[in-house]
JSON list of C-alpha atoms (C1' of nucleotides) in Angstrom, two decimals:
[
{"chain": "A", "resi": 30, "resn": "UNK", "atom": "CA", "xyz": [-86.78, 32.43, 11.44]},
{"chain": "A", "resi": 31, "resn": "UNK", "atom": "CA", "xyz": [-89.25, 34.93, 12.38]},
{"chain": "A", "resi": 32, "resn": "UNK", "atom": "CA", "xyz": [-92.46, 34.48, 14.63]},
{"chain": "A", "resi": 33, "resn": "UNK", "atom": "CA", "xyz": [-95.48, 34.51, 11.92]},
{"chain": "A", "resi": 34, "resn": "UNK", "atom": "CA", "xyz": [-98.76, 34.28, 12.88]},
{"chain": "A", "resi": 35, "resn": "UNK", "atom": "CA", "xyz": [-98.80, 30.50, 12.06]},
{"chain": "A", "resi": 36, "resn": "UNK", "atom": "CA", "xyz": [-95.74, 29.87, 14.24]},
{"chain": "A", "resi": 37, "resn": "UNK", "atom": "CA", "xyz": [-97.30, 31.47, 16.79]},
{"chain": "A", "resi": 38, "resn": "UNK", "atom": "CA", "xyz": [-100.29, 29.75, 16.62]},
{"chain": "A", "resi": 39, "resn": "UNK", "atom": "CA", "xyz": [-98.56, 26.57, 16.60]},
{"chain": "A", "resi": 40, "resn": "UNK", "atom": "CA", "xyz": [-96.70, 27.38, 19.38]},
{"chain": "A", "resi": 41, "resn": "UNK", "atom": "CA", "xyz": [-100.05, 28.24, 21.64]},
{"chain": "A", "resi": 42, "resn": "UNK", "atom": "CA", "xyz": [-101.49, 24.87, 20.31]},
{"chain": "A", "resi": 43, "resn": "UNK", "atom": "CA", "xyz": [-98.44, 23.06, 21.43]},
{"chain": "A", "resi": 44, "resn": "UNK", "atom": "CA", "xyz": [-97.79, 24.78, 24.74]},
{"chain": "A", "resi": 45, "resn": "UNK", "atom": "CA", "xyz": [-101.41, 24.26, 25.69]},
{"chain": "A", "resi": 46, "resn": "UNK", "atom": "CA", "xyz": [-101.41, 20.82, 24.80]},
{"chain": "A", "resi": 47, "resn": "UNK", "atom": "CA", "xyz": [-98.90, 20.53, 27.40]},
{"chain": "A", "resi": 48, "resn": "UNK", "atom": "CA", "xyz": [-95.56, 20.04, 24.94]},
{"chain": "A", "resi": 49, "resn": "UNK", "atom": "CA", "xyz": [-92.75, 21.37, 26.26]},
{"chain": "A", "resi": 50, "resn": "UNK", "atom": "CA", "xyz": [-90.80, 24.08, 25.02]},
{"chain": "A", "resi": 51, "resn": "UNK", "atom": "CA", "xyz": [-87.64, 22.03, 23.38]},
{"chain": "A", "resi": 52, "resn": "UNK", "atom": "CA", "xyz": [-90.47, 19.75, 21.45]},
{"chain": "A", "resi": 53, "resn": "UNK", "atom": "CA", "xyz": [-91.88, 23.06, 20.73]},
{"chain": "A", "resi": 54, "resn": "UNK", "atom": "CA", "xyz": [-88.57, 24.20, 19.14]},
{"chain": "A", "resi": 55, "resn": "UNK", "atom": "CA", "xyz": [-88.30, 20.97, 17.59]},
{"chain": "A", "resi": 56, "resn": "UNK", "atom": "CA", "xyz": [-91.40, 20.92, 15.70]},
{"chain": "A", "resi": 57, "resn": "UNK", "atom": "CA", "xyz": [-91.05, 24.33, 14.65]},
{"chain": "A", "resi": 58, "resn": "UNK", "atom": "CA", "xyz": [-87.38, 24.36, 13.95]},
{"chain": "A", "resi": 59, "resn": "UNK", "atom": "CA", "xyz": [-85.16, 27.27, 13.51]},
{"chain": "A", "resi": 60, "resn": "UNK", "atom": "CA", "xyz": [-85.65, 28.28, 16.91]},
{"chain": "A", "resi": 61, "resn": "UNK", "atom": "CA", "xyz": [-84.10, 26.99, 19.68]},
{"chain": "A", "resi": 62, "resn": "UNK", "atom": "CA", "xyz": [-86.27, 26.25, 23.13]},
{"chain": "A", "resi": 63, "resn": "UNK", "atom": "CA", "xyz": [-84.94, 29.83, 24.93]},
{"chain": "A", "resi": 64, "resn": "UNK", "atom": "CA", "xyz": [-86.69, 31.39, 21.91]},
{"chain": "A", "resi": 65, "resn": "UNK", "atom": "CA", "xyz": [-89.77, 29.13, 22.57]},
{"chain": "A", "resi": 66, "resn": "UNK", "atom": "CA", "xyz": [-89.95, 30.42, 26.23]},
{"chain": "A", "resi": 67, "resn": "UNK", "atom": "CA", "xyz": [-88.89, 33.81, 25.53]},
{"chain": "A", "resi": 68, "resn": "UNK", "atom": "CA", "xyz": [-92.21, 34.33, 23.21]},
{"chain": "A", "resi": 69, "resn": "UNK", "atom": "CA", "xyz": [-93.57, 32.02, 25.22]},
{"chain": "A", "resi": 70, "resn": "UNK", "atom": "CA", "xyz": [-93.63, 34.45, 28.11]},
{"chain": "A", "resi": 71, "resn": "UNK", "atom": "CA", "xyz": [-93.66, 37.56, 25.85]},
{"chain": "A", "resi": 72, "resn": "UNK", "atom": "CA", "xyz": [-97.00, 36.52, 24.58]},
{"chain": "A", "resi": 73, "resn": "UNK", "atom": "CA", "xyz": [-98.32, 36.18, 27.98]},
{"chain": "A", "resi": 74, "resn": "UNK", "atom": "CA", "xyz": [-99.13, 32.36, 28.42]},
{"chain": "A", "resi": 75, "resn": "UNK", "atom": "CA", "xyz": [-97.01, 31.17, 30.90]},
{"chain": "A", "resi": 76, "resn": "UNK", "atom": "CA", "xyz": [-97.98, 28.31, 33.37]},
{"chain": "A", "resi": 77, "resn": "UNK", "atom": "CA", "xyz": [-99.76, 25.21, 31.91]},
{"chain": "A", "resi": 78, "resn": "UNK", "atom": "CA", "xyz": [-101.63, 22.70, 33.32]},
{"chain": "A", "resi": 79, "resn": "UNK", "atom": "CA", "xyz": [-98.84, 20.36, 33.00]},
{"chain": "A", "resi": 80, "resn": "UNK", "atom": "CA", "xyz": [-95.17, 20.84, 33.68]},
{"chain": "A", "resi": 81, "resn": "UNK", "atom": "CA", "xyz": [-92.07, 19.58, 35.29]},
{"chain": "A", "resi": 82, "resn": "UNK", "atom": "CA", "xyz": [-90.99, 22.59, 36.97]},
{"chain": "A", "resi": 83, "resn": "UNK", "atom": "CA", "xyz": [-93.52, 24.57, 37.78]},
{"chain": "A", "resi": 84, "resn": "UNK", "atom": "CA", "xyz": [-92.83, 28.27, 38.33]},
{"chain": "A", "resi": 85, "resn": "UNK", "atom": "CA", "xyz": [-90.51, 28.49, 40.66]},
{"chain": "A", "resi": 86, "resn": "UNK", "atom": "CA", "xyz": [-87.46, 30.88, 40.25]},
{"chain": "A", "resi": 87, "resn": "UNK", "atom": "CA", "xyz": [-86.54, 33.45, 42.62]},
{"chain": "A", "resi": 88, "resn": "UNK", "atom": "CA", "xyz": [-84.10, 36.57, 41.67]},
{"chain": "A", "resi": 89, "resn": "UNK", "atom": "CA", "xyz": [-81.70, 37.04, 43.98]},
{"chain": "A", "resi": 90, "resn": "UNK", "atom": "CA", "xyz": [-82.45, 41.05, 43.06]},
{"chain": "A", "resi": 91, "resn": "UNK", "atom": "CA", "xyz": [-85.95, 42.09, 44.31]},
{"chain": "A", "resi": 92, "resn": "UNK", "atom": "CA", "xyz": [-86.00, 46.06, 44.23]},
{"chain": "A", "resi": 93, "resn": "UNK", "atom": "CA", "xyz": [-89.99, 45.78, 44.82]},
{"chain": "A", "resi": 94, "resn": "UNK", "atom": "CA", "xyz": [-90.57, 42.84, 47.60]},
{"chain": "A", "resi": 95, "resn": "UNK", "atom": "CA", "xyz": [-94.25, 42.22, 47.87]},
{"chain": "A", "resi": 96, "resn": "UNK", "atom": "CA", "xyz": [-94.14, 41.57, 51.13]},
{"chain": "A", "resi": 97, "resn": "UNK", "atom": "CA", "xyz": [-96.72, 38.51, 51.04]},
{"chain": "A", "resi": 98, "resn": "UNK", "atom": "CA", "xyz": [-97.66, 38.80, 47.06]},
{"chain": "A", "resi": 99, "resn": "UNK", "atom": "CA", "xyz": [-100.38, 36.03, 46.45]},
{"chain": "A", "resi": 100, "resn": "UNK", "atom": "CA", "xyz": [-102.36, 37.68, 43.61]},
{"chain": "A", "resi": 101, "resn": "UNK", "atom": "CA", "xyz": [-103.24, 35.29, 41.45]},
{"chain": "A", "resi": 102, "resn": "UNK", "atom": "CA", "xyz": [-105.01, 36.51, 38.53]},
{"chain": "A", "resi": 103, "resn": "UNK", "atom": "CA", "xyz": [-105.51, 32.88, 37.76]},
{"chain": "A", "resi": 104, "resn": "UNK", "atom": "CA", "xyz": [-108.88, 32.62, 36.08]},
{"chain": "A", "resi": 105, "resn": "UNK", "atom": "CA", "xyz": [-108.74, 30.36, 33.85]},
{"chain": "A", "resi": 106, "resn": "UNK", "atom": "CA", "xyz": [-107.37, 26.72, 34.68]},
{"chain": "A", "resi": 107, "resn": "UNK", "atom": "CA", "xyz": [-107.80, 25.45, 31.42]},
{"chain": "A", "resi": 108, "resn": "UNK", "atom": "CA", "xyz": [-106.66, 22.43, 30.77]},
{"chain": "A", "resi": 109, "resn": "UNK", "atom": "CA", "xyz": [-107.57, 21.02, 34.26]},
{"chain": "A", "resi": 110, "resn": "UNK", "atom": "CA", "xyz": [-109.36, 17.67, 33.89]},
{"chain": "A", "resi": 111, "resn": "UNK", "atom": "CA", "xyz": [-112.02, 17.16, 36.98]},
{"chain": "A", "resi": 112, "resn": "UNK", "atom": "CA", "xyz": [-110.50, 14.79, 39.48]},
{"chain": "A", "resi": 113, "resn": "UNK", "atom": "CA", "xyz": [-113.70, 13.09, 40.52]},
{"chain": "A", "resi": 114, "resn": "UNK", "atom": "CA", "xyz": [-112.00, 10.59, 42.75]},
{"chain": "A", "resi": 115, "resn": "UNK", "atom": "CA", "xyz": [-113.23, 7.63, 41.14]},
{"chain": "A", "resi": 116, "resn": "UNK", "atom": "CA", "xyz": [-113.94, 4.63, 43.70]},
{"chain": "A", "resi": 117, "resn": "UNK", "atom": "CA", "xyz": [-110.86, 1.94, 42.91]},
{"chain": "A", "resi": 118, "resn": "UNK", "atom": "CA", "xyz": [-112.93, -0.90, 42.53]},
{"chain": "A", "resi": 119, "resn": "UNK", "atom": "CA", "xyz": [-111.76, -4.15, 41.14]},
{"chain": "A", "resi": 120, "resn": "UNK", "atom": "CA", "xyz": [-111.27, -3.42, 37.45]},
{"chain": "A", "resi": 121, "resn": "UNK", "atom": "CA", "xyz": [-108.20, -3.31, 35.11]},
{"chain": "A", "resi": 122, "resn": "UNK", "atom": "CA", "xyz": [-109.10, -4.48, 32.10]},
{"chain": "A", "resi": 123, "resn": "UNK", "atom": "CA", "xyz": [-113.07, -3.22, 31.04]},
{"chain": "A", "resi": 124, "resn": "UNK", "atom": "CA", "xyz": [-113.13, -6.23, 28.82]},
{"chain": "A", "resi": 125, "resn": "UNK", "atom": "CA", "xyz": [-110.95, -8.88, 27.02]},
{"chain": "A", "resi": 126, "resn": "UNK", "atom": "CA", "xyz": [-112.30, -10.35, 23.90]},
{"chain": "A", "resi": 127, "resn": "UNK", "atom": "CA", "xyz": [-112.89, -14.03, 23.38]},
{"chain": "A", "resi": 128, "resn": "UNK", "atom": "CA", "xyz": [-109.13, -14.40, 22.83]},
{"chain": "A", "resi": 129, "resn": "UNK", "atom": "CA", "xyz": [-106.86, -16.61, 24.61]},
{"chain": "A", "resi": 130, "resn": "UNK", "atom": "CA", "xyz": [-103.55, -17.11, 23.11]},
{"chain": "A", "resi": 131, "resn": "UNK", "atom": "CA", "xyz": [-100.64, -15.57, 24.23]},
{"chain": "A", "resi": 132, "resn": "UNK", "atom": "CA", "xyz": [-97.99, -13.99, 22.04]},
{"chain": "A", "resi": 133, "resn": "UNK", "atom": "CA", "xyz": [-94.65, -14.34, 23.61]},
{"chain": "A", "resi": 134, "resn": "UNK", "atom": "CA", "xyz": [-92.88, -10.60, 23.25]},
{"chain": "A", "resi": 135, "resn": "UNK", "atom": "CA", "xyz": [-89.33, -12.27, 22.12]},
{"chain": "A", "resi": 136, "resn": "UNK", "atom": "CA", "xyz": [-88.01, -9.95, 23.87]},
{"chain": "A", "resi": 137, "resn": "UNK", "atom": "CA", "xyz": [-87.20, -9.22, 27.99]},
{"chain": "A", "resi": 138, "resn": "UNK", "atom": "CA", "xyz": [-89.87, -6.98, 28.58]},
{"chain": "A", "resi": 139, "resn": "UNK", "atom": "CA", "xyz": [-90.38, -5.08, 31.57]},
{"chain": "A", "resi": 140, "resn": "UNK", "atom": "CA", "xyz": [-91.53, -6.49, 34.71]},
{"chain": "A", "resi": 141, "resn": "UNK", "atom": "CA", "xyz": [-95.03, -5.68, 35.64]},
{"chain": "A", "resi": 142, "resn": "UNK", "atom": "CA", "xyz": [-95.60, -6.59, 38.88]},
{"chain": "A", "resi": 143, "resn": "UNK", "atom": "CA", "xyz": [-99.24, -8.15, 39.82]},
{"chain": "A", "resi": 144, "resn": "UNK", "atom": "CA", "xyz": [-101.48, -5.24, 41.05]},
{"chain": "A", "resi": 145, "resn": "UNK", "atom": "CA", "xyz": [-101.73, -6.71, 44.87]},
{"chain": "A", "resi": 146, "resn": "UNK", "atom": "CA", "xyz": [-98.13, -5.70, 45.27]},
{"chain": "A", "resi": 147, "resn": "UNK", "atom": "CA", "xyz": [-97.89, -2.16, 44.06]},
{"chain": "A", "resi": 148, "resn": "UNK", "atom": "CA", "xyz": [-99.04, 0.84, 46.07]},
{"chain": "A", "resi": 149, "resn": "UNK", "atom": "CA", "xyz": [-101.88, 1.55, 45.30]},
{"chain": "A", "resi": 150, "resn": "UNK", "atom": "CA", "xyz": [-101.02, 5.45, 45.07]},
{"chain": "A", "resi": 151, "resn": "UNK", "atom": "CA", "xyz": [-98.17, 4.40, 42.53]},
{"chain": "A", "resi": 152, "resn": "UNK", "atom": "CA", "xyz": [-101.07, 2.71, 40.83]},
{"chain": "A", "resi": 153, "resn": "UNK", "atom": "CA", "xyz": [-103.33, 5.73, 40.59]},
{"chain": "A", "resi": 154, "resn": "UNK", "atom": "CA", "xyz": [-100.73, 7.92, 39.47]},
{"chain": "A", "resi": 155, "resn": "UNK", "atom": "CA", "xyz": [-99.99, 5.42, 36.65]},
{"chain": "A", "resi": 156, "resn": "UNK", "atom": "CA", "xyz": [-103.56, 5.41, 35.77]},
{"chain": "A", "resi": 157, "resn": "UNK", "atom": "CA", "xyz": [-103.60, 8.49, 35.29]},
{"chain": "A", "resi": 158, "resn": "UNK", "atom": "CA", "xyz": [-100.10, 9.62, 33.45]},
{"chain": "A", "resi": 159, "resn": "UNK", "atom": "CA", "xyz": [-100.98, 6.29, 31.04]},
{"chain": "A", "resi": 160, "resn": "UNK", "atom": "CA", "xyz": [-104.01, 8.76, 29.84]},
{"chain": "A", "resi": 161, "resn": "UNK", "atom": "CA", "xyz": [-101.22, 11.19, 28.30]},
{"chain": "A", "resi": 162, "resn": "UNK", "atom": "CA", "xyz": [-99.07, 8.64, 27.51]},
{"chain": "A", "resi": 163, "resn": "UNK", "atom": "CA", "xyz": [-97.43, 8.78, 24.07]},
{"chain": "A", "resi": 164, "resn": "UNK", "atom": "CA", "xyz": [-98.37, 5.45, 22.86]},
{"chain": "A", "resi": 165, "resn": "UNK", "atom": "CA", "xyz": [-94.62, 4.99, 21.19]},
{"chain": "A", "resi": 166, "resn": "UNK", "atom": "CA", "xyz": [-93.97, 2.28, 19.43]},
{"chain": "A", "resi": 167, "resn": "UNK", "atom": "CA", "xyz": [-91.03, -0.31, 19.57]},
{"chain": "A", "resi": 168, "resn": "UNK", "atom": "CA", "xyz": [-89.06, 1.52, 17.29]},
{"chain": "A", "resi": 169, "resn": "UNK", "atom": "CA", "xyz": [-90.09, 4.57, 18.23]},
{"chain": "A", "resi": 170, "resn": "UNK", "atom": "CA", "xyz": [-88.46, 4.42, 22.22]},
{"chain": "A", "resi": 171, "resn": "UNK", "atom": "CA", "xyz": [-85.40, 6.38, 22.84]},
{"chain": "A", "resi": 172, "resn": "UNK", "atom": "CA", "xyz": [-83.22, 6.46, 25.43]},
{"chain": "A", "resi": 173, "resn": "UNK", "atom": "CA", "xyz": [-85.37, 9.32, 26.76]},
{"chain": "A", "resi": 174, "resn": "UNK", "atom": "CA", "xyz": [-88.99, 7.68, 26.20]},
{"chain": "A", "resi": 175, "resn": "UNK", "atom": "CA", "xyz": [-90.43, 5.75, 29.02]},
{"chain": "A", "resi": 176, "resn": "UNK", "atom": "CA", "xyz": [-90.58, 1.90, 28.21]},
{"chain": "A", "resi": 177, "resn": "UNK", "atom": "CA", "xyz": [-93.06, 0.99, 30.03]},
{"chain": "A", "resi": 178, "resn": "UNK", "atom": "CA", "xyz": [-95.36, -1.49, 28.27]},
{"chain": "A", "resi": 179, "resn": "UNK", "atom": "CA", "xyz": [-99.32, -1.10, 28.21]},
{"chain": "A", "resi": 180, "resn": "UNK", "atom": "CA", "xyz": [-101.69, -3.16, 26.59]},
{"chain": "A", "resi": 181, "resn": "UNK", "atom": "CA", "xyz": [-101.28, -6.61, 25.38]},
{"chain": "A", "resi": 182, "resn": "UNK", "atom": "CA", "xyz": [-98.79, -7.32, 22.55]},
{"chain": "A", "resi": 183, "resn": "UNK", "atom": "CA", "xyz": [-100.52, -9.29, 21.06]},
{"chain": "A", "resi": 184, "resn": "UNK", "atom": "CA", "xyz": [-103.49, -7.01, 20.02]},
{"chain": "A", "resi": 185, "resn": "UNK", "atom": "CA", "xyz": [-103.66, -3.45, 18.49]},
{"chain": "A", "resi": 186, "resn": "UNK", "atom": "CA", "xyz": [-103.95, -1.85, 21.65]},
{"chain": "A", "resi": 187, "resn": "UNK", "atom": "CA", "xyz": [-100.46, -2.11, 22.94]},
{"chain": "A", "resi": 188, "resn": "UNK", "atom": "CA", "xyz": [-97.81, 0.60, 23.08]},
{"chain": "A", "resi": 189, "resn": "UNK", "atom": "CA", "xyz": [-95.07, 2.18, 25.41]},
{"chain": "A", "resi": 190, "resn": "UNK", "atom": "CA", "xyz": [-95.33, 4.91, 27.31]},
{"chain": "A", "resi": 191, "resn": "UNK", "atom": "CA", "xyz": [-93.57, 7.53, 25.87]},
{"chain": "A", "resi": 192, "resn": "UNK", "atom": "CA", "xyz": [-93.18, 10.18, 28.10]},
{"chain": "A", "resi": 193, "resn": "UNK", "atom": "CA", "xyz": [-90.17, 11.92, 29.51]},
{"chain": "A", "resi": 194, "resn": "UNK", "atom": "CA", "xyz": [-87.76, 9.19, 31.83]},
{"chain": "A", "resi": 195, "resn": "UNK", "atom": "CA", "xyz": [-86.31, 10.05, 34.58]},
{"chain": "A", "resi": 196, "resn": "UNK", "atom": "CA", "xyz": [-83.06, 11.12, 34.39]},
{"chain": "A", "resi": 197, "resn": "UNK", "atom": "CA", "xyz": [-80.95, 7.74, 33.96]},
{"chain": "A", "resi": 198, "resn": "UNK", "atom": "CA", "xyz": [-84.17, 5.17, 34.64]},
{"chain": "A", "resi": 199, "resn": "UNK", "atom": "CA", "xyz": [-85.59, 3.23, 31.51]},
{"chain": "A", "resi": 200, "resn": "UNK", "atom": "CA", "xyz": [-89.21, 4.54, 32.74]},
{"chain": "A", "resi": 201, "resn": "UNK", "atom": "CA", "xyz": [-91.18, 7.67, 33.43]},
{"chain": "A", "resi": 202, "resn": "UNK", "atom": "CA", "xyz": [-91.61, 8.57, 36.88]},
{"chain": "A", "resi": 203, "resn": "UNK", "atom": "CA", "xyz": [-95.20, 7.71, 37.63]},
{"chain": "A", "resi": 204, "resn": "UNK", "atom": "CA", "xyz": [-93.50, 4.24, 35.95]},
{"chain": "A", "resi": 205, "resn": "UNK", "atom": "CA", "xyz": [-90.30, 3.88, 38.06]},
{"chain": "A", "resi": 206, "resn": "UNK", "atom": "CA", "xyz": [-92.61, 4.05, 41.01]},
{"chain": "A", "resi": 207, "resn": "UNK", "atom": "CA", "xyz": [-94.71, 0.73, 40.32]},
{"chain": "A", "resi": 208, "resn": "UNK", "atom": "CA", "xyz": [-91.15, -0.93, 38.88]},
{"chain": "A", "resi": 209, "resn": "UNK", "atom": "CA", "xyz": [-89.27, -0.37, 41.64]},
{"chain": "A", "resi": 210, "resn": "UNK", "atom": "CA", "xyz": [-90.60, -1.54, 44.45]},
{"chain": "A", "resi": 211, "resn": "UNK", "atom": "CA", "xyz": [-88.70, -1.50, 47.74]},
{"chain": "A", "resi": 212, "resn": "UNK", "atom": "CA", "xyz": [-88.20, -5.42, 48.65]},
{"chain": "A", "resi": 213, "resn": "UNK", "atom": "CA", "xyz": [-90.08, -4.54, 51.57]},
{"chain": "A", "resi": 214, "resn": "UNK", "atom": "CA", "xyz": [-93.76, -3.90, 51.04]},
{"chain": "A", "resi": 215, "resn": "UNK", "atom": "CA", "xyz": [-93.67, -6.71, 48.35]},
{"chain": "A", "resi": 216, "resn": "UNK", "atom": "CA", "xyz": [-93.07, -9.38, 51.11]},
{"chain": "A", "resi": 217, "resn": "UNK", "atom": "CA", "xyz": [-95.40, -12.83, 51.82]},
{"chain": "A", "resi": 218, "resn": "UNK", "atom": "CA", "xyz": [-93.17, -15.42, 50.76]},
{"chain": "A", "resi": 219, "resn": "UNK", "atom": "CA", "xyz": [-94.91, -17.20, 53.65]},
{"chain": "A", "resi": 220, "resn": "UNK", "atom": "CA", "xyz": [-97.00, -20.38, 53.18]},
{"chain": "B", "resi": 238, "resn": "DC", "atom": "C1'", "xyz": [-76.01, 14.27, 33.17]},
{"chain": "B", "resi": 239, "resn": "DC", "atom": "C1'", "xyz": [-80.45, 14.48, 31.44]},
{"chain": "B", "resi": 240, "resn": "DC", "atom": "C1'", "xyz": [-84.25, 17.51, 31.38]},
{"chain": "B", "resi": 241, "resn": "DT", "atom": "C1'", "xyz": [-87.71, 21.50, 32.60]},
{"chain": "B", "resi": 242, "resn": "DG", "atom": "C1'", "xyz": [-89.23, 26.55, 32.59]},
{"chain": "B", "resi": 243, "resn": "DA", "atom": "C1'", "xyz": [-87.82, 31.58, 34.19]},
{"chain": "B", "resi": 244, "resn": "DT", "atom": "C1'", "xyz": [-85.27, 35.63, 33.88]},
{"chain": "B", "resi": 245, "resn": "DT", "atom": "C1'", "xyz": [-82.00, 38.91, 32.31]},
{"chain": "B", "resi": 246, "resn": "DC", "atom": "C1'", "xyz": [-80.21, 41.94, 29.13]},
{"chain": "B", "resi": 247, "resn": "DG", "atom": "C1'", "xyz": [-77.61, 43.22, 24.85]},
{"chain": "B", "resi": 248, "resn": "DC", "atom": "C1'", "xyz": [-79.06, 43.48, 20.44]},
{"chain": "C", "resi": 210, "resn": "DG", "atom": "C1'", "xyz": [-89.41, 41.98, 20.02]},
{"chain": "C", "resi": 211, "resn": "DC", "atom": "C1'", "xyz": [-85.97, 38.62, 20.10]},
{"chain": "C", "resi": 212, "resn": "DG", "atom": "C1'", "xyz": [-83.24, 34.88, 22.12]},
{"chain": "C", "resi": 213, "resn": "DA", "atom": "C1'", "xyz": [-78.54, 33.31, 24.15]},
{"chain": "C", "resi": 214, "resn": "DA", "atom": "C1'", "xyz": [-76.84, 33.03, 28.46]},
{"chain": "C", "resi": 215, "resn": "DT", "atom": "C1'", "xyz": [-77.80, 32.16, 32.71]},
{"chain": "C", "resi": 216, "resn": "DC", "atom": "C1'", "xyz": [-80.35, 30.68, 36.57]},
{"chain": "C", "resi": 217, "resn": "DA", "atom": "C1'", "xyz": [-83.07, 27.46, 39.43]},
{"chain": "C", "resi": 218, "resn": "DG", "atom": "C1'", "xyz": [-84.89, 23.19, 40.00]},
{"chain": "C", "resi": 219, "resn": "DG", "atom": "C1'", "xyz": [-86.36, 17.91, 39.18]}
]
DNA sequence: CCCTGATTCGC
DNA sequence: GCGAATCAGG
């Protein structure tokens, strides 16, 4: 497979939407993700908004040391939502219908632990990964797709996660932090 | 082990 | 220009 002009353009599309390069490869097919990266990089556009590793990489073989390089021709941030720092007031849910019933899953899902007891910097990082979420289906989960539930099953507006797990867990990591809880930290038993 | 992107270098 | 192999890291 060559690199034609619509590849390439899908490839921009995709890289600036944050995909990375093996789903890049994948949708494309034909090319592996080294190929991905190498045009990737060849074309210029290399650090995203988004990305698990970003640019880090050091060659053991510097001829040239810069001895405090920190140009950053970095003009454009692109795809760099405004962080306004919302105030957390008290709201979850803007609105539930005039529904009441309860559709039991069937299935174990996963625990979601009441708000009170999650940190609330676990909370705001879920808040805002849930934005990019997938929205997978039930049959669409993998062993790689977070399975963490949003929504309520028994409207339309329910779907998992989606994004990348981490390594091993069942859920993404902005997930695995609010399902995991330490025992400590979730303590008042008391009465 | 799974994944990510980064870099090198023969083609 | 291309991309496999390799590297570096989460």
């Amino acid at each position: 497979m060559s690199w034609t002009d619509e590849r390439v353009e899908l490839l921009k599309k995709m890289w600036g939407e944050g995909q990375s390069a093996s789903q890049i490869a994948k949708e494309l097919g034909g090319v592996t993700r080294n190929a991905v990266i190498g045009k990737v990089h060849r074309l210029g556009l290399s650090n995203r908004a988004t990305g698990a590793s970003p640019a880090k990489s050091e060659p053991k073989d510097k001829p040239a040391p810069a001895p405090k390089a920190e140009a950053k021709p970095r003009p454009a941030p692109k795809t760099e939502p405004a962080r306004p720092t919302p105030a957390p007031a008290a709201e979850t849910k803007p609105a539930v219908p005039a529904r009441r019933q309860i559709i039991p899953a069937g299935q174990p899902l996963p625990p979601q632990p009441s708000a009170n007891e999650i940190s609330p910097e676990a909370l705001a990082k879920v808040n805002e990964i849930e934005k990019k979420a997938k929205k997978l289906t039930l049959m669409e989960l993998t062993e790689k797709t977070c399975k963490w539930p949003v929504g309520d099953p028994a409207t339309e507006d329910f779907w998992f996660c989606g994004l990348p797990v981490e390594a091993g867990k069942p859920y993404c990591e902005a997930h695995v932090g609010v399902a995991f809880q330490p025992m400590s930290s979730r303590r008042d038993r008391r009465r």
